[in-house]
Amino acid sequence: MLEPSHEKGQAVDVIVLGGGLMGTSAAFFLARRGIAVTLVDPNAIGAGATTASFGNIRRTGRFLPQLPLAHRSRALWAQTETLLGRDVEFRATGHVRLIFDAQSHADMRHFADAAAPWGLTLEELDATELRRRFPGLGAQAIGASFSPQDGSANPRLVAPAFADAAARLGAHILPHTKVEAIARTDAGFAVQTSRGGLESAILLNCAGAWGKAIAAQFGEDVPLTMHGPQMGVTEPLPHRILPVVGMWSQDIGAYLRQVERGNVVFGGGVTRTPVDPLTGHAKADPRLLAQQLKTIVRLVPALRDVAVIRQWSGCEGYVADDLPIMGASGTTPGLFHAFGFCGHGFQLGPGVGDAMAELIATGTCDTPLAPFDIKRFAA
């Protein structure tokens, strides 16, 4: 069990690498337990995949053993304004997933039946009920699933909010700080940064797509590749779409939501773009926009004549089995990982931070993490 530190200086209990949602929430929950923590990120806080995220708080369609973590996180999303002292625009508007064909209808029912014992109940809507409750959605849809307690939050606000709240609890937040070297020591880890050296007993790797390189330094190879989503946003429109909208599909499903200011944020519908691992710079491909919009318009036909005002992307890490890396290192005592969330980590963020803080502080975690153990890739 890790005891809180009462020493001052460059030595801390935990160094967190990565200032996205996973890293900042972990820093917050560690600090909340009275543990001395320093977070390091080479860029602005939340400037990576978190900011590029759609902001979807979705449990529908998840890998079933991931649902306990998703439930833990959903409970924390409801507390974010109280915990952080700031509104990060979490709204439980519900999540509608439209169905356009018989196979997708069967997939939805299979998932709903399988998810119920895991604590997730989906409402099934036929075409008539869909149009009555959500007019304007999916003119050709034959039905939908509805998860009323899910919704969205603002990805541009949440990581800075967790970082600021962690700082108020005593955490040291170091943005724009490059990690130059990491070494194993008798006492734990020595991390040399552009601002000087840090030492800790525990190192938490929340470096997103760059988590693979950190794990590799300790003899752990993860089959992870870097890709970027194709995101876009429309001009402001009268607010008509309350829930987050997605689709059941054998292909690449599209999704959208309308923010309170009226703009419609959308993504999916096309393949993700590859990212150069040397630069980590993800760029939207404007050539894919027309194809993407054909799928978006299936969700909300009224968007057919709306102007798209901006596109963007962000570097995300995708593990070969589409599951994240979470838990203790398989090679190095004191090293922990939480990275590679494969483009569906936003909803999990607060739960990941809380679970990792519990694991680091106590040596155990009430939420099952075994499916995400890095040792599954050990030779």
PDB file of C-alpha atoms in Angstrom, residues 54-57 91-98 125 130 133-137 144-152 239-246 255-259 263-265 299-300:
ATOM      1  CA  PHE A  54     -16.369  13.861 -29.893  1.00  0.00           C
ATOM      2  CA  GLY A  55     -17.311  14.099 -26.210  1.00  0.00           C
ATOM      3  CA  ASN A  56     -19.566  11.054 -26.290  1.00  0.00           C
ATOM      4  CA  ILE A  57     -20.539   9.517 -22.945  1.00  0.00           C
ATOM      5  CA  ARG A  91     -25.493  16.539 -19.962  1.00  0.00           C
ATOM      6  CA  ALA A  92     -27.396  13.264 -19.565  1.00  0.00           C
ATOM      7  CA  THR A  93     -29.446  13.843 -22.698  1.00  0.00           C
ATOM      8  CA  GLY A  94     -29.537  10.165 -23.636  1.00  0.00           C
ATOM      9  CA  HIS A  95     -27.897   8.222 -26.446  1.00  0.00           C
ATOM     10  CA  VAL A  96     -29.980   7.153 -29.457  1.00  0.00           C
ATOM     11  CA  ARG A  97     -28.529   4.560 -31.826  1.00  0.00           C
ATOM     12  CA  LEU A  98     -30.481   4.279 -35.065  1.00  0.00           C
ATOM     13  CA  LEU A 125     -37.851   1.904 -30.069  1.00  0.00           C
ATOM     14  CA  LEU A 130     -38.631   6.796 -32.680  1.00  0.00           C
ATOM     15  CA  ARG A 133     -40.021  10.862 -29.378  1.00  0.00           C
ATOM     16  CA  PHE A 134     -37.252  12.130 -31.640  1.00  0.00           C
ATOM     17  CA  PRO A 135     -38.788  13.782 -34.717  1.00  0.00           C
ATOM     18  CA  GLY A 136     -36.339  14.522 -37.493  1.00  0.00           C
ATOM     19  CA  LEU A 137     -33.980  11.637 -36.769  1.00  0.00           C
ATOM     20  CA  ALA A 144     -33.421   2.524 -32.508  1.00  0.00           C
ATOM     21  CA  SER A 145     -31.973   1.765 -29.113  1.00  0.00           C
ATOM     22  CA  PHE A 146     -32.048   4.404 -26.397  1.00  0.00           C
ATOM     23  CA  SER A 147     -29.835   4.669 -23.336  1.00  0.00           C
ATOM     24  CA  PRO A 148     -31.456   7.498 -21.342  1.00  0.00           C
ATOM     25  CA  GLN A 149     -28.699   8.081 -18.760  1.00  0.00           C
ATOM     26  CA  ASP A 150     -25.859   8.574 -21.228  1.00  0.00           C
ATOM     27  CA  GLY A 151     -25.038  11.793 -23.043  1.00  0.00           C
ATOM     28  CA  SER A 152     -22.032  14.039 -23.627  1.00  0.00           C
ATOM     29  CA  HIS A 239     -31.408  23.724 -31.197  1.00  0.00           C
ATOM     30  CA  ARG A 240     -33.509  20.704 -32.178  1.00  0.00           C
ATOM     31  CA  ILE A 241     -31.390  17.618 -31.408  1.00  0.00           C
ATOM     32  CA  LEU A 242     -31.252  16.789 -27.700  1.00  0.00           C
ATOM     33  CA  PRO A 243     -29.672  13.302 -27.474  1.00  0.00           C
ATOM     34  CA  VAL A 244     -26.373  12.076 -28.844  1.00  0.00           C
ATOM     35  CA  VAL A 245     -27.160  10.231 -32.089  1.00  0.00           C
ATOM     36  CA  GLY A 246     -25.302   7.221 -33.457  1.00  0.00           C
ATOM     37  CA  TYR A 255     -22.424   9.921 -34.913  1.00  0.00           C
ATOM     38  CA  LEU A 256     -23.401  13.482 -34.052  1.00  0.00           C
ATOM     39  CA  ARG A 257     -24.625  15.752 -31.314  1.00  0.00           C
ATOM     40  CA  GLN A 258     -25.873  19.325 -31.199  1.00  0.00           C
ATOM     41  CA  VAL A 259     -24.201  21.543 -28.634  1.00  0.00           C
ATOM     42  CA  ASN A 263     -23.540  23.769 -33.794  1.00  0.00           C
ATOM     43  CA  VAL A 264     -23.718  20.083 -34.750  1.00  0.00           C
ATOM     44  CA  VAL A 265     -20.510  18.161 -34.058  1.00  0.00           C
ATOM     45  CA  LEU A 299     -29.006  10.325 -39.202  1.00  0.00           C
ATOM     46  CA  VAL A 300     -30.549  13.801 -39.600  1.00  0.00           C
TER      47      VAL A 300
END
